[in-house]
Structure formats: structure tokens, C-alpha cells
GROMACS .gro file of C-alpha atoms in nm:
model
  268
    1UNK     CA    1   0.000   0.000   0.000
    2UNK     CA    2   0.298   0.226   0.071
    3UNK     CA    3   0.316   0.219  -0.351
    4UNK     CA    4  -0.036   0.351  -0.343
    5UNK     CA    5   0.010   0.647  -0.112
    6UNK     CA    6   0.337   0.742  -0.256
    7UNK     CA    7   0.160   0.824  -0.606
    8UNK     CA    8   0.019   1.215  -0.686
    9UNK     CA    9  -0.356   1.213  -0.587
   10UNK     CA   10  -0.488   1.233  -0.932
   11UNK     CA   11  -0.341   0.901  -1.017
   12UNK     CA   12  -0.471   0.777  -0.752
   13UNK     CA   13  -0.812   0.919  -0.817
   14UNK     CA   14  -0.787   0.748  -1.156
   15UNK     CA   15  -0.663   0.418  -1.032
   16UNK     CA   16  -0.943   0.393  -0.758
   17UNK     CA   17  -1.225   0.499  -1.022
   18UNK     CA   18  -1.071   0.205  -1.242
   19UNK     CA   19  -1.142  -0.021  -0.985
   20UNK     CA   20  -1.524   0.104  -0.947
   21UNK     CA   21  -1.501   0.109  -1.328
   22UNK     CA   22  -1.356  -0.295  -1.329
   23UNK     CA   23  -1.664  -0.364  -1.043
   24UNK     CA   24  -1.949  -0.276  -1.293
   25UNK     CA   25  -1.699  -0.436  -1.557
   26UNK     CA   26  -1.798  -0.756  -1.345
   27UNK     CA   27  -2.109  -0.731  -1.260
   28UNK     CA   28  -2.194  -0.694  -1.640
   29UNK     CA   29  -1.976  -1.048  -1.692
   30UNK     CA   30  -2.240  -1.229  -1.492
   31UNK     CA   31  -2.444  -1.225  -1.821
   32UNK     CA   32  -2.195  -1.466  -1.953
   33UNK     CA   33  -2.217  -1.739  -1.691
   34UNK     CA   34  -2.619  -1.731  -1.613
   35UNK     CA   35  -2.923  -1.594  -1.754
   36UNK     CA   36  -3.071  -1.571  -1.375
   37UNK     CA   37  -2.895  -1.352  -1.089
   38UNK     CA   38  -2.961  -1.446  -0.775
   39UNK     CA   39  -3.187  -1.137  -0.611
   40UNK     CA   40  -3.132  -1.181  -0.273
   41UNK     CA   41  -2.751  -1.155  -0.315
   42UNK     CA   42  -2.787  -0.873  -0.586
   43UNK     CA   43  -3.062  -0.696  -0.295
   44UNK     CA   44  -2.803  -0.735  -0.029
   45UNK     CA   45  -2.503  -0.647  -0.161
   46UNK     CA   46  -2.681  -0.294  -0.310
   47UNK     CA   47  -2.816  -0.244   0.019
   48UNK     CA   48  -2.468  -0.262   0.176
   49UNK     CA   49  -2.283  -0.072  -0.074
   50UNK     CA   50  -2.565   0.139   0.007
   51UNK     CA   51  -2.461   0.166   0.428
   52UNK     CA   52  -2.081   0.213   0.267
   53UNK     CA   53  -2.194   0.527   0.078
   54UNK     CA   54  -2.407   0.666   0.362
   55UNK     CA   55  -2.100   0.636   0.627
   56UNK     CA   56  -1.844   0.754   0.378
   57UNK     CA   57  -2.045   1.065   0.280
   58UNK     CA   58  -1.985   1.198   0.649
   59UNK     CA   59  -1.626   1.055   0.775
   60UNK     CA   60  -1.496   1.073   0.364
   61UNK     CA   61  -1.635   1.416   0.246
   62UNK     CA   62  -1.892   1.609   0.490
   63UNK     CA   63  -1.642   1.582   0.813
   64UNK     CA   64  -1.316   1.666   0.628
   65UNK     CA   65  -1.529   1.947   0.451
   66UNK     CA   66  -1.648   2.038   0.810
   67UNK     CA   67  -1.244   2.057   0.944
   68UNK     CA   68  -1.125   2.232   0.629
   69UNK     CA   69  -1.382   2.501   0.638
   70UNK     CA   70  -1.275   2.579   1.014
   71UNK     CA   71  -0.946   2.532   0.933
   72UNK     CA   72  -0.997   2.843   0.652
   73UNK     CA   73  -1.157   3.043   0.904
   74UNK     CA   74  -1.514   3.042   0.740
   75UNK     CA   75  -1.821   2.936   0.960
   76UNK     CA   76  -1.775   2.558   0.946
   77UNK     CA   77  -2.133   2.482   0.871
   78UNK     CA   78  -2.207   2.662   0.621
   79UNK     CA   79  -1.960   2.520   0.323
   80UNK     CA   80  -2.076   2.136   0.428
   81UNK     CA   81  -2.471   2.302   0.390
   82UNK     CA   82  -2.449   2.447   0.065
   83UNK     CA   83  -2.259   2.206  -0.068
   84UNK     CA   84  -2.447   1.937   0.064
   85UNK     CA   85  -2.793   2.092  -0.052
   86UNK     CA   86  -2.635   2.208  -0.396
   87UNK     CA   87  -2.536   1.802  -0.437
   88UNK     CA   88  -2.891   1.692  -0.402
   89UNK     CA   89  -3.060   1.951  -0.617
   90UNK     CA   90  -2.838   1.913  -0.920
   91UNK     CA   91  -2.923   1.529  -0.914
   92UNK     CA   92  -3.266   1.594  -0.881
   93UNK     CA   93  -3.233   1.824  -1.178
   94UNK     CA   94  -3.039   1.539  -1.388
   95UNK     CA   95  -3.286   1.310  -1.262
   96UNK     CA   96  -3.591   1.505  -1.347
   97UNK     CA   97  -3.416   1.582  -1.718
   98UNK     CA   98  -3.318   1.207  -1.753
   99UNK     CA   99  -3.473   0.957  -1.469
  100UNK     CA  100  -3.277   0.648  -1.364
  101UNK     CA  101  -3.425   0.366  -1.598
  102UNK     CA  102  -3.436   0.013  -1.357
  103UNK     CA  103  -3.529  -0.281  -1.501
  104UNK     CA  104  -3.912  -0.222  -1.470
  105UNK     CA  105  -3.866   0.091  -1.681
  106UNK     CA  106  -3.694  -0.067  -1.932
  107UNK     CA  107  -3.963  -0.301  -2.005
  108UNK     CA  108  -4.306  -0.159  -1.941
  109UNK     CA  109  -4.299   0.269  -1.934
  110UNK     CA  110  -4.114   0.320  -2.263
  111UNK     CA  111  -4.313   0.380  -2.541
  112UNK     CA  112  -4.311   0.133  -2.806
  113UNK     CA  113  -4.204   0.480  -2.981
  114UNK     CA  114  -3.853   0.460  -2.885
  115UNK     CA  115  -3.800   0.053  -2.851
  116UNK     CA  116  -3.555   0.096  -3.098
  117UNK     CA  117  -3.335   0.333  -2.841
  118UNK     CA  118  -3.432   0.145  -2.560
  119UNK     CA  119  -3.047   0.020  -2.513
  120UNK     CA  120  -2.885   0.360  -2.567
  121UNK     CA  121  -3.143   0.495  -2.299
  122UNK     CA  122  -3.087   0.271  -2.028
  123UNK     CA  123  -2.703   0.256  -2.090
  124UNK     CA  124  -2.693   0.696  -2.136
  125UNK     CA  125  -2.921   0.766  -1.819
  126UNK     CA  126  -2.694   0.501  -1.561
  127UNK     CA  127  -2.412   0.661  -1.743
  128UNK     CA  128  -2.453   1.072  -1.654
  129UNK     CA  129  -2.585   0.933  -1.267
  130UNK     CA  130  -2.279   0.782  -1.262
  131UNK     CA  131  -2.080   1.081  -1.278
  132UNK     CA  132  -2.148   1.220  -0.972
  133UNK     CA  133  -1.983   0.941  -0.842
  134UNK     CA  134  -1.714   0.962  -0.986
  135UNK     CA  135  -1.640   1.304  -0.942
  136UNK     CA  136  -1.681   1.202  -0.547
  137UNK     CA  137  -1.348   1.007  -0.567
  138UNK     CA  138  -1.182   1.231  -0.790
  139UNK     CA  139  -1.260   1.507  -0.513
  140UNK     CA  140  -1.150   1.284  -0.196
  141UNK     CA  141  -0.829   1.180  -0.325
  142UNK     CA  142  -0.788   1.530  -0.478
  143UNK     CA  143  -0.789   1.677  -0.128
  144UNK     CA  144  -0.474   1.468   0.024
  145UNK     CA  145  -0.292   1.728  -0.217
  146UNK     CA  146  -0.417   2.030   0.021
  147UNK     CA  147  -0.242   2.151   0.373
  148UNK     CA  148  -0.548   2.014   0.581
  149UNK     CA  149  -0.513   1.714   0.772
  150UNK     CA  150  -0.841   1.631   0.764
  151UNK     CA  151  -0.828   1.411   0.423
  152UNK     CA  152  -0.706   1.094   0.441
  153UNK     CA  153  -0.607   0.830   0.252
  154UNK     CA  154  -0.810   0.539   0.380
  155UNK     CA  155  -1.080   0.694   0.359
  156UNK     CA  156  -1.080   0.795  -0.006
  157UNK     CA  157  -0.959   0.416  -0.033
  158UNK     CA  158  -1.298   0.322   0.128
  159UNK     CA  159  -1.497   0.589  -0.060
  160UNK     CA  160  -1.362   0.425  -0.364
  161UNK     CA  161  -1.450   0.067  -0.230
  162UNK     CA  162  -1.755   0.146  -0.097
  163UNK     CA  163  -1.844   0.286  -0.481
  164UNK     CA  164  -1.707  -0.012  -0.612
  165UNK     CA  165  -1.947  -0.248  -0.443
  166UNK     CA  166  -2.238  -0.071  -0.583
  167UNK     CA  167  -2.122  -0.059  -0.916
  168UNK     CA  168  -2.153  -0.441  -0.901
  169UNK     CA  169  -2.493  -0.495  -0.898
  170UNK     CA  170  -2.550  -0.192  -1.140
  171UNK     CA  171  -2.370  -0.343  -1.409
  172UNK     CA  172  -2.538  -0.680  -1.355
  173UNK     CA  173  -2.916  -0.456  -1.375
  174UNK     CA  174  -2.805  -0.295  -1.702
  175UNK     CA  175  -2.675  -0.691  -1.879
  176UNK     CA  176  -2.917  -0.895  -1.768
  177UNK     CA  177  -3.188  -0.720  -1.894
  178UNK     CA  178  -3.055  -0.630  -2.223
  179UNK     CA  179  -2.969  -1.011  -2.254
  180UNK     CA  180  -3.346  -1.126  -2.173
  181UNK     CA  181  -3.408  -0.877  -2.453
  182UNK     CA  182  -3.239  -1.070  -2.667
  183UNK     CA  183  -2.883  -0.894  -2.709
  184UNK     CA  184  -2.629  -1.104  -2.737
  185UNK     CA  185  -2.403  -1.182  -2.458
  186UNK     CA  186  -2.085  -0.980  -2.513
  187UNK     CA  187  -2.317  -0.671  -2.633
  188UNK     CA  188  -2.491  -0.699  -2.327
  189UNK     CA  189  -2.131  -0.713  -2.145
  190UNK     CA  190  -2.026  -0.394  -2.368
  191UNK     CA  191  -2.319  -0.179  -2.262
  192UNK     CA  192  -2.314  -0.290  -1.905
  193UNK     CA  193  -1.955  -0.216  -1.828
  194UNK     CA  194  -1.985   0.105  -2.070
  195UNK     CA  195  -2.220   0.285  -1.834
  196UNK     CA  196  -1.892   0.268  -1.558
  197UNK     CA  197  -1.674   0.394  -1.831
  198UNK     CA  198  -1.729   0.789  -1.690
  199UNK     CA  199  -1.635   0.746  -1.357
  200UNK     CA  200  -1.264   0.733  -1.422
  201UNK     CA  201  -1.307   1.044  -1.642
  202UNK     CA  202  -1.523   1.230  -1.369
  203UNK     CA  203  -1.309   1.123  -1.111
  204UNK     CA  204  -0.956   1.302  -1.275
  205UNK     CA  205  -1.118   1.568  -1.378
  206UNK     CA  206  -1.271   1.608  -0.977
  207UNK     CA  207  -0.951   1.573  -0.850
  208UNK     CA  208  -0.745   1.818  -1.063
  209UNK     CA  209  -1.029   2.055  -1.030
  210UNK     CA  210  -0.978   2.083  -0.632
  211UNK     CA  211  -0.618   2.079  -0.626
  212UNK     CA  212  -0.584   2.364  -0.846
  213UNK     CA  213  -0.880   2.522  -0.623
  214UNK     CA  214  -0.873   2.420  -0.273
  215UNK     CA  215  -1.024   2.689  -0.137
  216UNK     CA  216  -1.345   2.542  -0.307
  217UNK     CA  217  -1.273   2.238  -0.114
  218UNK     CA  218  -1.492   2.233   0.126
  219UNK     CA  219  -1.767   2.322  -0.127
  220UNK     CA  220  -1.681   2.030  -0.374
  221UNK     CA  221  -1.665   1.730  -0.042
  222UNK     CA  222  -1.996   1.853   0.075
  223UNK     CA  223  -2.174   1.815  -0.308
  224UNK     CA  224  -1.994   1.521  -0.346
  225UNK     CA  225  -2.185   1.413  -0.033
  226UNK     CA  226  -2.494   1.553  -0.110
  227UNK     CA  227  -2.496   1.368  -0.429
  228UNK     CA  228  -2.394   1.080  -0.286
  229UNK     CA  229  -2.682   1.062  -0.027
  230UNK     CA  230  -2.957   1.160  -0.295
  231UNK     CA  231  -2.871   0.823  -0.488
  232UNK     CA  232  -2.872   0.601  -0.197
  233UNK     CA  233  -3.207   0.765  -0.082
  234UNK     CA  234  -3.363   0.779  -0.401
  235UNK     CA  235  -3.196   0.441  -0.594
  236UNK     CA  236  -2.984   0.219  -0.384
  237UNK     CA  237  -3.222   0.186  -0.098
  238UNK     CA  238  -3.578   0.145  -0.256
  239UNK     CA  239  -3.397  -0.042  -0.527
  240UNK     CA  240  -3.257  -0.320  -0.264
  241UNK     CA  241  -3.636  -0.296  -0.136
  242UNK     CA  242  -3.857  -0.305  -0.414
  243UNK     CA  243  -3.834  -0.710  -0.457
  244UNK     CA  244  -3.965  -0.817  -0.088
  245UNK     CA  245  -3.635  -0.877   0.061
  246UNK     CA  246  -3.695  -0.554   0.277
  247UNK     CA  247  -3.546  -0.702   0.613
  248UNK     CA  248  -3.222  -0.860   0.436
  249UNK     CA  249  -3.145  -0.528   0.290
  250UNK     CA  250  -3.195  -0.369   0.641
  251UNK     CA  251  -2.978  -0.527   0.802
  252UNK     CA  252  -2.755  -0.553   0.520
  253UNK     CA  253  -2.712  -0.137   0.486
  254UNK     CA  254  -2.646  -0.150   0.860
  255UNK     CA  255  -2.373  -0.427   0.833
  256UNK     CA  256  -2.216  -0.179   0.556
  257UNK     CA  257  -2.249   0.141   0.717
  258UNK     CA  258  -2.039  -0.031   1.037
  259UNK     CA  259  -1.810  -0.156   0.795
  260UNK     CA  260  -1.684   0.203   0.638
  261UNK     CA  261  -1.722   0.339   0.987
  262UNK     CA  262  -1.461   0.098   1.095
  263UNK     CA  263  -1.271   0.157   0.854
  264UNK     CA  264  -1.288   0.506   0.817
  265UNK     CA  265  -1.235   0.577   1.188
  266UNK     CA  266  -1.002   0.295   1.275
  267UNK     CA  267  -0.753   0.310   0.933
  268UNK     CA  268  -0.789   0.716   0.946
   0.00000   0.00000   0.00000
């Protein structure tokens, strides 16, 4: 790891969004070795990537944002509010412009109209959510570069892992599908690992962004956290939920959110 921490930030923004890049890279492969996923696995894992993303938007990005605020004199609040706030609404504008597509919206509430850009729909609208995401590793390894000591390397690691884990069963929702459609297998493998393809692009471009301007720092942890939290609360969660398996993903967000906490507090 010593490798790792030795490199500039923005390579190691790139090489952590290739890994959450490679993780919906794999969960698009399952479409070569089954035409079924198994939903309480693909329920539970989203719902614990989902605990990992909830923890690691406060110890990753809102609490650093918190420190570095103080640290720059301004009221410490307010940076981690208006961030935070600005996070959410500019997802809920990209959402309200271009909506999520699961499964269920793939198939029945797209007009027979555009069936013949149902593919490029569903691949294009995970692809632009997935930005955000990206651009919240590019910022937390982009802020080890800056005098506060409030970033730290495990838990942009974590951030990173944590993204990584939900990428998983996102690729595997984007193959499957396009497979039962009646794509063929290494198409379906192409447009479910393409929708992961931004994050590494997001993610240097984050990261370069806030080392040239750190004194937007605080600004860019706390939207990277209020993004963060609008897709767990609006996707990951109900989406771990909506197939009756609402106890397993319970307990399964809660066994994730421990995990980063650990993690985050204990490696930080």
C-alpha cells in the first residue's frame, strides 16, 4: 500500500475509479455465466454498498469538509450546507431531465415509440448518474494534495471501495436485462460495463479541479456528499427494497455502514 500512497492524488483518483469502473466491468460479466442472478444476493449487496456510501459521505467528504472550512476560518457549517444541498438539487435536476431507468422501466414505461433506443437509454441515463460518483473520488483523493489534515487516505480508499461495491450490482441490472431482450451476450457485457466507463473520467477531472482550487474544497466534499446521499435515498435503498427482501437489505445497509465506519475511523 505504501506504492499507493506514494503516487500524486490524481493518479490515484484514476486508479481507484478504475477499480469502481472494473466492479461494474464484473457485474456486467455475470451475463456470460447465467441468464438468472440471484436477487437476494444482488438486494443485499446494493443495500450494503448502500450503508458504505451513507458512512463515507460523512467521515470521507462532509467531516473533512467540516475541518477544512474551520481550518480556513469560514463558519464551518455553512460550506458542508451548501454544498451538501447544492449536491442533491443538481441530481434531482439530472434526474428530473433524464430519470434512472431500472429494469421495470426498461420493459413496461417506454413507449413502443422509442423501442428501438431502448439500449442507448438505459445505458446513457446510468451513465450521466454515474458521474457524480465519480467526481466524489476524484474530489476525496484530490484533497490529500491540500495543507489540511483532515483528508485521508483510507478513507478515499474506502470511498472508492464502498463505490465499487455498488457498481456491481449496477452493471449486472443494465446486462441482464438487455440479454433477456435478446442482445447477445458480449453486447450486453459492452453496454453494461460502458455505463462505468465515466467514472474514471469524472473522477480526474474532480480531482485536478480541487487541487488547483482548494479553497473550493470544502464546497466540492460537501456536493460530493450531497450527491452521494440523494442516490442512496432515491436508488440504492428502494432499489434493494422493491423485490420483498426488505429485512435482508436492512440489516444488510447496517452491516455496511459499520463496515466504512470501521474503517474510516479505525484506518484514518
Amino acid at each position: 500500500m505504501e506504492w499507493f500512497a506514494e503516487l500524486h492524488p490524481t493518479l490515484q483518483a484514476l486508479i481507484g475509479s478504475l477499480f469502481t469502473w472494473g466492479m461494474t466491468a464484473a457485474g456486467a460479466a455475470v451475463v456470460f455465466f447465467t441468464n438468472r442472478n440471484n436477487q437476494k444476493l444482488m438486494d443485499s449487496l446494493l443495500a450494503f454498498a448502500g450503508g458504505v456510501m451513507i458512512a463515507a459521505s460523512f467521515w470521507s467528504l462532509l467531516s473533512p469538509g467540516i475541518d477544512m472550512a474551520e481550518e480556513q476560518g469560514q463558519i464551518p457549517f455553512l460550506p458542508a450546507v451548501v454544498g451538501f444541498l447544492l449536491g442533491g438539487v443538481f441530481l434531482l435536476l439530472l434526474d428530473r431531465v433524464i430519470p434512472m431507468m431500472n429494469e421495470d422501466t426498461y420493459f413496461t414505461e417506454i413507449k413502443d415509440k422509442y423501442a428501438k433506443h431502448r439500449t442507448t437509454m438505459l445505458v446513457f441515463s446510468i451513465t450521466l448518474h454515474n458521474i457524480p460518483e465519480g467526481l466524489a473520488v476524484g474530489v476525496a483523493f484530490g484533497a490529500l494534495a491540500s495543507e489540511f489534515s483532515s483528508s485521508t487516505l483510507a478513507g478515499a480508499v474506502a470511498l472508492a471501495l464502498g463505490i465499487g461495491i455498488q457498481n456491481f450490482p449496477e452493471g449486472t441490472a443494465v446486462s441482464m436485462p438487455l440479454r433477456r431482450d435478446g442482445v447477445s451476450k458480449k453486447k450486453s457485457f459492452f453496454y453494461g460495463q460502458l455505463s462505468g466507463f465515466v467514472e474514471p473520467v469524472a473522477a480526474v477531472i474532480g480531482a485536478a479541479a480541487v487541487i488547483i482550487i482548494q479553497p473550493l474544497l470544502p464546497f466540492a466534499l460537501s456536493f460530493a456528499a450531497g450527491a452521494m446521499i440523494f442516490v442512496v435515498a432515491k436508488e440504492v435503498i428502494p432499489g434493494s427494497q422493491e423485490k420483498g427482501n426488505i429485512r435482508l437489505a436492512t440489516f444488510s445497509l447496517m452491516i455496511g455502514f459499520s463496515v466504512m465506519m470501521v474503517l474510516d475511523v479505525a484506518l484514518g
